[in-house]
Coordinates of C-alpha atoms and ligand atoms in Angstrom, one line a residue:
X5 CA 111.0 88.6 131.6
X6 CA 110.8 91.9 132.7
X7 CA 107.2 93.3 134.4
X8 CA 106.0 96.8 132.3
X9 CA 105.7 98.8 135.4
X10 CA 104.4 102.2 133.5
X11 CA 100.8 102.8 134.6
X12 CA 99.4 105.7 132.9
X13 CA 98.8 106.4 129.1
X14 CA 101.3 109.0 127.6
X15 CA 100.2 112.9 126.8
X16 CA 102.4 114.1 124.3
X17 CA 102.5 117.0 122.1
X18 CA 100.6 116.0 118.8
X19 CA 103.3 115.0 115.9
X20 CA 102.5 117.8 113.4
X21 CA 104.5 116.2 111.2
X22 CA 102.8 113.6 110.8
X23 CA 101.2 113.3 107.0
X24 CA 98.2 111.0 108.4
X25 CA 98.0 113.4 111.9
X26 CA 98.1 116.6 109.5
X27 CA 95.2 115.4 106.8
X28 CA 93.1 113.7 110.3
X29 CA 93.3 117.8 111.5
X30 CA 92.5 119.3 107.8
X31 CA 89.7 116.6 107.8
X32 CA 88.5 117.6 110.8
X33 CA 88.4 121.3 110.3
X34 CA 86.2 120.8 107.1
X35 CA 84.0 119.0 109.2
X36 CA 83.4 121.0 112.5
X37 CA 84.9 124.4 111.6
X38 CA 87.6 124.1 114.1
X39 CA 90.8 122.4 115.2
X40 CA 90.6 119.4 117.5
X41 CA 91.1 119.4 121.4
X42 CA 93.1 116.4 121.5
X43 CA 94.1 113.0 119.2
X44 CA 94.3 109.5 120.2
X45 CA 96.2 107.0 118.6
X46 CA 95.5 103.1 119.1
X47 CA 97.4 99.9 117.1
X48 CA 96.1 97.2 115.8
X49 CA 98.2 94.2 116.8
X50 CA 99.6 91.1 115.7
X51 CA 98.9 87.8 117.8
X52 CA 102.1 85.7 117.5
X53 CA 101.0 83.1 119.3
X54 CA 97.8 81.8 121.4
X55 CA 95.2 81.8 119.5
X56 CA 91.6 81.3 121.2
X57 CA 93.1 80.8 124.4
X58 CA 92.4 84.4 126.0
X59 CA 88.9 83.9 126.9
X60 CA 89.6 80.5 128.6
X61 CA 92.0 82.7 131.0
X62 CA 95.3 81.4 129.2
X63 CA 98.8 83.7 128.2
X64 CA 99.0 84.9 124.8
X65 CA 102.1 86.6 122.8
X66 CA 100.5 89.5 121.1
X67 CA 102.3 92.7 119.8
X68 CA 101.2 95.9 118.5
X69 CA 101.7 96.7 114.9
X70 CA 102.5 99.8 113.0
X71 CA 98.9 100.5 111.3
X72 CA 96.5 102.6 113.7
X73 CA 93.3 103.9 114.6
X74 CA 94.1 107.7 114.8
X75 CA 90.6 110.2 116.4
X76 CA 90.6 113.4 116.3
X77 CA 88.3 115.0 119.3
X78 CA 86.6 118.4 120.7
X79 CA 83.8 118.5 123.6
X80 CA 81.0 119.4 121.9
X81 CA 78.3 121.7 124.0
X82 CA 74.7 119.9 122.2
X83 CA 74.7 116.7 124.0
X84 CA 75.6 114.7 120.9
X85 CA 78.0 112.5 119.6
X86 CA 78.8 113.7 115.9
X87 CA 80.8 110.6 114.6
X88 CA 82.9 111.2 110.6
X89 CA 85.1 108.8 109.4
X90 CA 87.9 109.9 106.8
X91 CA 86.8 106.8 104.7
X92 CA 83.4 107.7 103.1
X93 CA 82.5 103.9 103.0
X94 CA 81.6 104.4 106.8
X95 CA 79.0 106.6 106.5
X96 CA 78.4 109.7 109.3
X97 CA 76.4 108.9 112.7
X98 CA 75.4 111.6 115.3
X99 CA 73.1 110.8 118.5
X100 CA 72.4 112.0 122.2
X101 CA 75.1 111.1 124.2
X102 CA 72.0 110.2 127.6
X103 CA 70.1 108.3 124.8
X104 CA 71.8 105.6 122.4
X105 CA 71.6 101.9 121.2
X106 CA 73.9 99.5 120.3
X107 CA 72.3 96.7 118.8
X108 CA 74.5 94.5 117.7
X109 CA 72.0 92.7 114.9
X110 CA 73.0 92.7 111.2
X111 CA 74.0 90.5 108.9
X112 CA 76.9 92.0 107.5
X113 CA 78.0 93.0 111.0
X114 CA 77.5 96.1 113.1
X115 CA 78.0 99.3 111.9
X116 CA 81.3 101.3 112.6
X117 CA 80.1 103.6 114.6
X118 CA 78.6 101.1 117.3
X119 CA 82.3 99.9 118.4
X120 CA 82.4 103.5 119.0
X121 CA 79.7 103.6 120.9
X122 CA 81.0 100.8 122.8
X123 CA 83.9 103.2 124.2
X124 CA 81.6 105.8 125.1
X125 CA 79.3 103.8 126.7
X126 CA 81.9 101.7 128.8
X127 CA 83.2 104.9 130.2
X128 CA 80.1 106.4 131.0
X129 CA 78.5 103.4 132.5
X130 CA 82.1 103.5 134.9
X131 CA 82.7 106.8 135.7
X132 CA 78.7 107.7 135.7
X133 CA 79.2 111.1 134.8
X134 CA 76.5 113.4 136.1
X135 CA 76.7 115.2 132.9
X136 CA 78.3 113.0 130.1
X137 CA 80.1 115.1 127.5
X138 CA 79.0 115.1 124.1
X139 CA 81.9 115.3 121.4
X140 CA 83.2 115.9 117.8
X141 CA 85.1 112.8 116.5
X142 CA 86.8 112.3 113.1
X143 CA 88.6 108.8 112.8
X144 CA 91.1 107.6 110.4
X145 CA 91.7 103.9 110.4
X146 CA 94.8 101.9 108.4
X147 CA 94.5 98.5 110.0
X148 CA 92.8 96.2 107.6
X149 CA 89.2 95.7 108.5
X150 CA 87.9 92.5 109.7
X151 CA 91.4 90.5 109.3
X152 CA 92.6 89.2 112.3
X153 CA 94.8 92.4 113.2
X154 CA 92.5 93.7 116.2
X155 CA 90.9 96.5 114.0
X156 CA 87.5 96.6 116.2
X157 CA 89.2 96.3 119.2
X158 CA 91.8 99.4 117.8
X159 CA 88.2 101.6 117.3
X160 CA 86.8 100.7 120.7
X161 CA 90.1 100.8 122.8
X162 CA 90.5 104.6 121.3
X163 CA 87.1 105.6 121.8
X164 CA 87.6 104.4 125.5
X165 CA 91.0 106.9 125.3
X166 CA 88.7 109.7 123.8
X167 CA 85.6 109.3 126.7
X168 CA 87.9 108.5 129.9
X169 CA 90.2 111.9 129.0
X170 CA 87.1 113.9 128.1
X171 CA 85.3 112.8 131.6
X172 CA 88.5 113.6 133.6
X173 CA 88.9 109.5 134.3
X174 CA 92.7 108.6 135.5
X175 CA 94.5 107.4 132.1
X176 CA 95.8 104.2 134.3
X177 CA 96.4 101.6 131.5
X178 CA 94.9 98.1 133.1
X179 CA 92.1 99.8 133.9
X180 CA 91.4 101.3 130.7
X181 CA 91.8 98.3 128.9
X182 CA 89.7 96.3 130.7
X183 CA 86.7 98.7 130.7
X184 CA 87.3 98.1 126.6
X185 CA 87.6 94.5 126.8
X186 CA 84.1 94.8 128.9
X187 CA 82.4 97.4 126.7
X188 CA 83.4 95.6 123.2
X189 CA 81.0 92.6 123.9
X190 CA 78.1 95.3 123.7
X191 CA 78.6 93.8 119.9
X192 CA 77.6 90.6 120.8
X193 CA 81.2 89.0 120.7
X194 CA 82.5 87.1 123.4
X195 CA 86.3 88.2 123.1
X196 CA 88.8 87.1 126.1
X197 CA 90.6 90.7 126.2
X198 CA 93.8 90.3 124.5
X199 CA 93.6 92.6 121.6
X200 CA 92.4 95.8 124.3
X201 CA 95.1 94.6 126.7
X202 CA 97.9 94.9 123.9
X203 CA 96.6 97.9 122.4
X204 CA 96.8 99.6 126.1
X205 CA 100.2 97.4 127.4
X206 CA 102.2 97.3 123.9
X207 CA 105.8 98.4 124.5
X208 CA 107.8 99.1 121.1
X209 CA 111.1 96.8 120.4
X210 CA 109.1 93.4 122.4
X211 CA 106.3 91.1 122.0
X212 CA 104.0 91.1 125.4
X213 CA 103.6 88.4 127.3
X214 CA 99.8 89.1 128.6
X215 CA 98.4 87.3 131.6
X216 CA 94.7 87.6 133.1
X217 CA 93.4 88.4 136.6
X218 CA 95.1 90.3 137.5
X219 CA 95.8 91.8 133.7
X220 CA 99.4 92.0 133.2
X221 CA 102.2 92.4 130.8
X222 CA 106.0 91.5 130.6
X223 CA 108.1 92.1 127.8
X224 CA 109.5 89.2 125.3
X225 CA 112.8 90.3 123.4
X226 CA 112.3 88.5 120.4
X227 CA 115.7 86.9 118.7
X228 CA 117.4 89.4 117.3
X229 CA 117.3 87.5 113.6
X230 CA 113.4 86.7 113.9
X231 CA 111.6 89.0 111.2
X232 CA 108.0 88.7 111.3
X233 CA 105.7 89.3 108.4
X234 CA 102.2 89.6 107.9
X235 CA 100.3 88.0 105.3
X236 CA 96.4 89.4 104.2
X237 CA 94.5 86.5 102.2
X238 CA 92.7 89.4 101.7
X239 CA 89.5 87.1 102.6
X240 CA 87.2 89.1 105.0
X241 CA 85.7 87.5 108.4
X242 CA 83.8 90.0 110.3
X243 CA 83.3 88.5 113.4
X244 CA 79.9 90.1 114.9
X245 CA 78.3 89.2 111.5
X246 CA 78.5 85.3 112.2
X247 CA 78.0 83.2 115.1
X248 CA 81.5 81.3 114.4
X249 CA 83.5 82.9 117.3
X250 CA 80.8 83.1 119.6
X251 CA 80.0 79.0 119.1
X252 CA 83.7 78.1 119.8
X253 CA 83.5 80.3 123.0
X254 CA 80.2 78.4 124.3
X255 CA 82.2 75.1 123.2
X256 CA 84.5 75.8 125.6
X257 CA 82.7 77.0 127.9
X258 CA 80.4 74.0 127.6
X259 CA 83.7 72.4 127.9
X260 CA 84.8 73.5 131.0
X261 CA 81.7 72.7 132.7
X262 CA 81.0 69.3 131.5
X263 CA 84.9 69.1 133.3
X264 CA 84.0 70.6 136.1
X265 CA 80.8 67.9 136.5
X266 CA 83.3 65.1 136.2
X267 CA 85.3 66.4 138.5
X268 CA 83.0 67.4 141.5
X269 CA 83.3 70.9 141.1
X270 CA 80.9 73.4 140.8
X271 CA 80.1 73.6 137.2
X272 CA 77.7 76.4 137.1
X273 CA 80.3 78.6 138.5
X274 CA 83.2 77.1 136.4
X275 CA 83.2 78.4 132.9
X276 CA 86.5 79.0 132.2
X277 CA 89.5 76.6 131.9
X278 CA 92.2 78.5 133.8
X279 CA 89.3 78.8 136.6
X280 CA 88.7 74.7 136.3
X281 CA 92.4 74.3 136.6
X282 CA 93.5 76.5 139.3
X283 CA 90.3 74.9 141.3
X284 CA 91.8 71.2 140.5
X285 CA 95.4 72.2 140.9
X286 CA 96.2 70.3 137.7
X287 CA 99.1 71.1 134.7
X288 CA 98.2 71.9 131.9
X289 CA 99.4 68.4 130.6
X290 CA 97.1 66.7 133.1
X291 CA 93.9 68.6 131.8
X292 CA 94.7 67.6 128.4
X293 CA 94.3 64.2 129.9
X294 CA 91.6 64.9 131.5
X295 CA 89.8 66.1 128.3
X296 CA 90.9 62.6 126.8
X297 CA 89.1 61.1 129.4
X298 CA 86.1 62.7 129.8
X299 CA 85.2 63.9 126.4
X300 CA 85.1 61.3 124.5
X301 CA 82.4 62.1 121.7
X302 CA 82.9 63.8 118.5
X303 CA 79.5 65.6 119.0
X304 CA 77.4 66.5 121.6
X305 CA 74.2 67.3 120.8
X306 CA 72.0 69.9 122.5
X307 CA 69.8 67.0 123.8
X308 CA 72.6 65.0 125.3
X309 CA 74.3 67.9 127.7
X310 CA 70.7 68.8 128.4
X311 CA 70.7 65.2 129.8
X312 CA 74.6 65.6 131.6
X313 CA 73.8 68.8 132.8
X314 CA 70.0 68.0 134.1
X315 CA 68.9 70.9 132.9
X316 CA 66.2 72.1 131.0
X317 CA 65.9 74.0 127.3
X318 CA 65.4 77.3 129.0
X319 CA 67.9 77.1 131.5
X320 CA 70.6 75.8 128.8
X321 CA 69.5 79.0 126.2
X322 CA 69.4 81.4 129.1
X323 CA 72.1 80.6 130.9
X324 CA 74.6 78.5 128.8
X325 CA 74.5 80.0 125.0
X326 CA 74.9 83.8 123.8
X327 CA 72.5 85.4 121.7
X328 CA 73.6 84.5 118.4
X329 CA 74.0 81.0 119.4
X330 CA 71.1 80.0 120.9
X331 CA 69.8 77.6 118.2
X332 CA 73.4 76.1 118.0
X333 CA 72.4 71.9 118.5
X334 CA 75.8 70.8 118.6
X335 CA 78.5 71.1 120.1
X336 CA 83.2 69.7 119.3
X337 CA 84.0 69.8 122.8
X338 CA 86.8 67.4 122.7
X339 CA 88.1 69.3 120.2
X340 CA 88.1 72.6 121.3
X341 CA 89.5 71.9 124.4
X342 CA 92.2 69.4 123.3
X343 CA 93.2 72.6 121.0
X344 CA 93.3 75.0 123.8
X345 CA 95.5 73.2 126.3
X346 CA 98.0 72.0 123.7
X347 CA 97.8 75.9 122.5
X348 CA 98.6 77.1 125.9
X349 CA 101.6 74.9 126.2
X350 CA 102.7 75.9 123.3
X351 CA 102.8 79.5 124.1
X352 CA 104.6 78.5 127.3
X353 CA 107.7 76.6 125.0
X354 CA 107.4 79.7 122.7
X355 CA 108.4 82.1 125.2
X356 CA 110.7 79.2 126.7
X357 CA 112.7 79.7 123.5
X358 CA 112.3 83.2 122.6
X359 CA 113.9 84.3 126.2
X360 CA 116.8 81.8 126.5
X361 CA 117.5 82.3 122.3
X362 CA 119.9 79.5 122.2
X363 CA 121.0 77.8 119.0
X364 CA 118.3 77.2 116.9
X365 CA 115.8 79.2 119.1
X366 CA 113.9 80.4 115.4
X367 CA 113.4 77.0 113.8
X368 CA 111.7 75.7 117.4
X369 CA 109.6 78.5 117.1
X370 CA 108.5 78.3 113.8
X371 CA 107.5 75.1 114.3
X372 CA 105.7 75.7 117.1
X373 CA 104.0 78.1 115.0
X374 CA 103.0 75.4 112.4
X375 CA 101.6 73.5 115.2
X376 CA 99.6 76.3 115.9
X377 CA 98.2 76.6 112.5
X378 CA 97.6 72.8 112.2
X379 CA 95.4 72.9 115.2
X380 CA 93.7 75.9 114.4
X381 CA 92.7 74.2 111.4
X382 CA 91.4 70.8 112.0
X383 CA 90.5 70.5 116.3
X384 CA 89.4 74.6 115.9
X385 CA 87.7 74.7 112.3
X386 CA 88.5 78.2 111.9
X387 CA 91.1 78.3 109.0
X388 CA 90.3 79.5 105.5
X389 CA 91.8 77.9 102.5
X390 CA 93.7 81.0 101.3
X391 CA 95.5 80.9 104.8
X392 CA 96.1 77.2 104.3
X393 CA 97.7 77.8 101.3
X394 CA 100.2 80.5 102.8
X395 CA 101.2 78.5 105.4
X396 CA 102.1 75.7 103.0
X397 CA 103.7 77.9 100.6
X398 CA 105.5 79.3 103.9
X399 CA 106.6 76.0 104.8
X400 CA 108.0 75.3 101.5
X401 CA 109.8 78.3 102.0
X402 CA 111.3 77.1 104.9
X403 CA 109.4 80.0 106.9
X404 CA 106.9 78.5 110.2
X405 CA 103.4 80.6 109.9
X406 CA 100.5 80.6 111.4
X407 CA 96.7 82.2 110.9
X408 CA 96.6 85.0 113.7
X409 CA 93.4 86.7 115.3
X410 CA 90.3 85.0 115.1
X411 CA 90.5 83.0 111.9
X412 CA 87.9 82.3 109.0
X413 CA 89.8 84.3 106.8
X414 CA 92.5 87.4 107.2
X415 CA 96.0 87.5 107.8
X416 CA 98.6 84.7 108.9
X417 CA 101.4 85.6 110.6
X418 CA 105.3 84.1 109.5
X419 CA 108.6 84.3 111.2
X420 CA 111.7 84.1 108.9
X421 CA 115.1 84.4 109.8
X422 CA 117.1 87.6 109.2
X423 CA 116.1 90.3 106.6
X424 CA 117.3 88.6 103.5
X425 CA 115.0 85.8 104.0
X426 CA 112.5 88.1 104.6
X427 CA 112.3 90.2 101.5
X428 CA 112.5 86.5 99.5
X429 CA 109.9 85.0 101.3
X430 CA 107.8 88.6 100.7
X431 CA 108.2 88.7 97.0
X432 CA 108.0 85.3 96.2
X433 CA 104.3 85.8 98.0
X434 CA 103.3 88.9 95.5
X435 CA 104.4 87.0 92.4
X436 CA 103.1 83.4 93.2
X437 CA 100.3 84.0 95.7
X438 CA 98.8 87.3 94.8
X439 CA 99.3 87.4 91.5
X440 CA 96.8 84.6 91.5
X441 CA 94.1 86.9 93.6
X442 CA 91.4 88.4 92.2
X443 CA 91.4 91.1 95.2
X444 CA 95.0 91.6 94.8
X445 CA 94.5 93.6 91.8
X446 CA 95.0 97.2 91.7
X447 CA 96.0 96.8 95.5
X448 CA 99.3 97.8 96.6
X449 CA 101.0 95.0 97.9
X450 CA 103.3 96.5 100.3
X451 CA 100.0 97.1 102.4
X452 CA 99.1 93.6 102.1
X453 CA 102.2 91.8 102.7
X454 CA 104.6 93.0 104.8
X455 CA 107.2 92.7 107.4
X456 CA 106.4 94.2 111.1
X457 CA 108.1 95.3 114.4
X458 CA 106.3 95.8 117.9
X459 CA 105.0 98.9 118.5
X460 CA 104.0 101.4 121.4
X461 CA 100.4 101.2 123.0
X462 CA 97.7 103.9 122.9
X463 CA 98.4 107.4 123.7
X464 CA 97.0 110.7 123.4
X465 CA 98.0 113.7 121.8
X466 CA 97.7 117.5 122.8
X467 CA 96.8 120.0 120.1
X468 CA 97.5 123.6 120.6
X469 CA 93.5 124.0 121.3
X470 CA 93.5 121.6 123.9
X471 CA 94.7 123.9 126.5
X472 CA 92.1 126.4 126.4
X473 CA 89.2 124.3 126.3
X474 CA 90.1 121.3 128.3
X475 CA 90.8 122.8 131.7
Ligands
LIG9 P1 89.1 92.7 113.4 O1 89.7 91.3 113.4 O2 89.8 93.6 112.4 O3 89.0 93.3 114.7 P2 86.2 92.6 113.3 O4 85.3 91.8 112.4 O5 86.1 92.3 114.8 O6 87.7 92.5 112.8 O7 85.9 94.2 113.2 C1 85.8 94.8 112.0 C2 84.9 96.0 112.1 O8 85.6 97.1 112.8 C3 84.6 96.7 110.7 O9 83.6 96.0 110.0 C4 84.2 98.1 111.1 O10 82.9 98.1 111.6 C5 85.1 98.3 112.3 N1 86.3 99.1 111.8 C6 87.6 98.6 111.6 N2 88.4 99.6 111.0 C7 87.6 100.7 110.9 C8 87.8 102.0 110.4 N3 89.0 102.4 109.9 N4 86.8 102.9 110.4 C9 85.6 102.5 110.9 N5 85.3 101.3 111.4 C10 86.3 100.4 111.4
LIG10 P1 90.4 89.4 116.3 O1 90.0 88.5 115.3 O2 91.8 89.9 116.0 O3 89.5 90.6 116.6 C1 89.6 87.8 118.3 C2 89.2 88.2 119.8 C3 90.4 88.0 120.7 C4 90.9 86.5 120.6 C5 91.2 86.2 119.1 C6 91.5 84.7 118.9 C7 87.7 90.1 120.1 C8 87.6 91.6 120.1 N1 88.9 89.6 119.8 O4 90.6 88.6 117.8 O5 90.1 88.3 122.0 O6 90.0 85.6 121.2 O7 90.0 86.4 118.3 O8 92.7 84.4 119.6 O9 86.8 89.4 120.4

């Protein structure tokens, strides 16, 4: 493994030749009536493997994909934040940049410009500004929205880009991406960090190995032979519209705590399983023990941790539930823990395999990866039918997949072996599974299916009027 020592984002010269740079300049000309100061770029990534284990303090194997986020930027003297978006489906926003809400409420999510806001505000609320900068911002987005490949988190890591360079904050990667892991739960979710670390710590050519407290990255060389392809079921999940992700982040949170109880430790403090763990001085084998010990229900209802916990209704709203889950009444602990622990120790046999790439390194792998799926569909509940069908069509194929990102829909994730494997495995996919999909049609499929290699993590690009206005 070898530690990513490079601290500070890259300036480069913008890439003019760029067709998607070129039209996000033409775009924002129209718009504003000049060029831009500077552009940002941000990936979305791909999770390979550890899936809801960041925000329970495990490892995951994330890596940044080719489809971006790209902004376009310029100070702007009013005070305002004047927000396009190259798409016309996301409408135009504009307010004071001393005087803005993000209110997360909405039942087909937030709207786009509030994960924008979420940069802005997590910048201004660190650096405190005396005089926050208002700003000009066009954004053109290619990851596919609300599919498991991190396109939020692409939005608000660049918008954190955009504010920290425009209020002359250090560029220093760690710290950028976890003032964007911080500032995306303004939306409500309860995300552990992963997709802002990897959009910040990506390194083109590996997968990164991310750890937690302190953040950290170290490079995975993948085999050489392992092709991985992503896999749309084209089914949207937005995540801020439901409660799903936030419930499984309470249940193991609940988790942890109703551990911590049974253990003598301090189980208001302890909240998170890596914190439980390191306290205990358990492996992660043992805590899996421990869960089948200690939780033995199916259920808990609100009433009965009301009773373990001695606590009262208030208290356990306030202090134990987010927003959007505050009428949950019950609760799979057993099962979201069991997943998380045998999840993390996957990831640990994963990497095992991928860095010693002996004989057979890919088909341990895959299956480690069909694990993955398995458990992310029956202990975690968040698998969609369309993604239960790739992976069983990927498994006939004799290719291991899994669902990647949050789950209830989106993409899946598959790794074949060598290119020629690859291109079978991709075409048999647009003739026998899309050709089947209503939302396939008219689509091109080589957006929607399609083989990926790791890519570099955010940086920012000069434009000729940068100079003059930025210093
Ligand atoms: P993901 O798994 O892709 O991060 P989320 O449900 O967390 O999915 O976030 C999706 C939301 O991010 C979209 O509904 C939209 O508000 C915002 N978003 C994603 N891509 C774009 C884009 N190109 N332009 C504007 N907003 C975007
Ligand atoms: P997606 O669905 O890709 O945005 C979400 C979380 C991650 C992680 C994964 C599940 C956010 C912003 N992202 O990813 O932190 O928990 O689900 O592994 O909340």
């Amino acid at each position: 493994m070898i530690d990513c020592g490079d601290t500070f984002v890259q300036i480069l010269e913008a890439p003019t030749k760029c067709m998607r740079v070129s039209q996000l300049v033409k775009h924002f000309r129209n718009e504003f009536n000049r060029i831009p100061s500077f552009i940002v770029r941000c990936s979305g990534r791909v999770n390979l493997i550890g899936e809801h284990v960041d925000y329970c303090g495990y490892p995951v194997l994330p890596m940044a994909i080719e489809q971006t986020i790209l902004l376009a930027v310029a100070p702007s003297d009013d005070n305002l934040i004047h927000m396009k978006n190259i798409d016309p489906k996301y409408k135009p926003f504009k307010c004071n940049i001393n005087s803005f809400d993000i209110d997360p409420s909405g039942s087909c999510g937030p709207e786009w410009y509030k994960y924008f806001l979420c940069g802005v505000k997590g910048i201004v609320e660190y650096a405190k500004p005396s005089k926050p900068k208002g700003m000009m911002v066009v954004l053109s987005g290619n990851i596919p929205p609300a599919s498991g490949l991190s396109s939020s988190s692409a939005v608000v890591s660049a918008s954190v880009l955009c504010s920290a360079y425009l209020h002359h904050v250090p560029l220093v990667k760690q710290t950028l991406a976890t003032i964007s892991a911080d500032c995306e739960r303004y939306i409500g979710t309860q995300g552990g960090g992963m997709d802002q670390a990897i959009a910040y710590l990506a390194k083109q050519g590996c997968a990164q190995f991310i750890e937690w407290e302190p953040l950290r990255a170290s490079s995975i060389t993948l085999p050489k032979d392992a092709v991985f392809v992503i896999a749309n079921s084209l089914a949207v999940a937005n995540k801020a519209a439901t409660s799903d992700f936030n419930q499984r982040v309470i249940e193991c949170r609940l988790a942890c705590r109703l551990l911590a109880k049974k253990t003598q430790v301090n189980w208001r403090e302890t909240w998170r399983f890596s914190d439980l763990q390191n306290i205990i001085g358990f492996t992660m084998e043992e805590m899996e023990t421990l869960v089948e010990e200690h939780l033995t229900q199916q259920d808990y209802s609100r009433q009965e941790l009301l009773g373990i916990f001695e606590i009262d209704k208030e208290d356990f709203v306030q202090n134990l539930l987010t927003n959007n889950t505050r009428d949950a009444q019950s609760f799979k602990l057993r099962q979201r823990a069991l997943h998380v622990f045998q999840e993390s120790i996957r990831v640990r046999k994963f990497i095992e395999v991928a860095e010693h790439q002996t004989d057979g390194a890919i088909q341990v792998m895959q299956q480690l990866m069909r694990q993955s799926h398995e458990s992310l569909k029956i202990l975690y509940e968040c698998s969609h039918p369309r993604l239960d069908k790739l992976v069983e069509i990927s498994d006939s194929m004799n290719v291991g997949a899994r669902l990647t990102g949050a789950g209830w829909g989106g993409c899946i994730v598959a790794l074949c072996e060598g290119n020629e494997k690859s291109a079978e495995y991709i075409n048999y996919l647009k003739e026998h599974f899309y050709g089947c999909i209503l939302e396939s049609q008219g689509r091109n499929l080589d957006e929607v299916v399609f083989a990926t290699n790791p890519q570099r993590g955010a940086e920012l690009y000069l434009t000729d009027a940068t100079r003059n206005i930025m210093e």
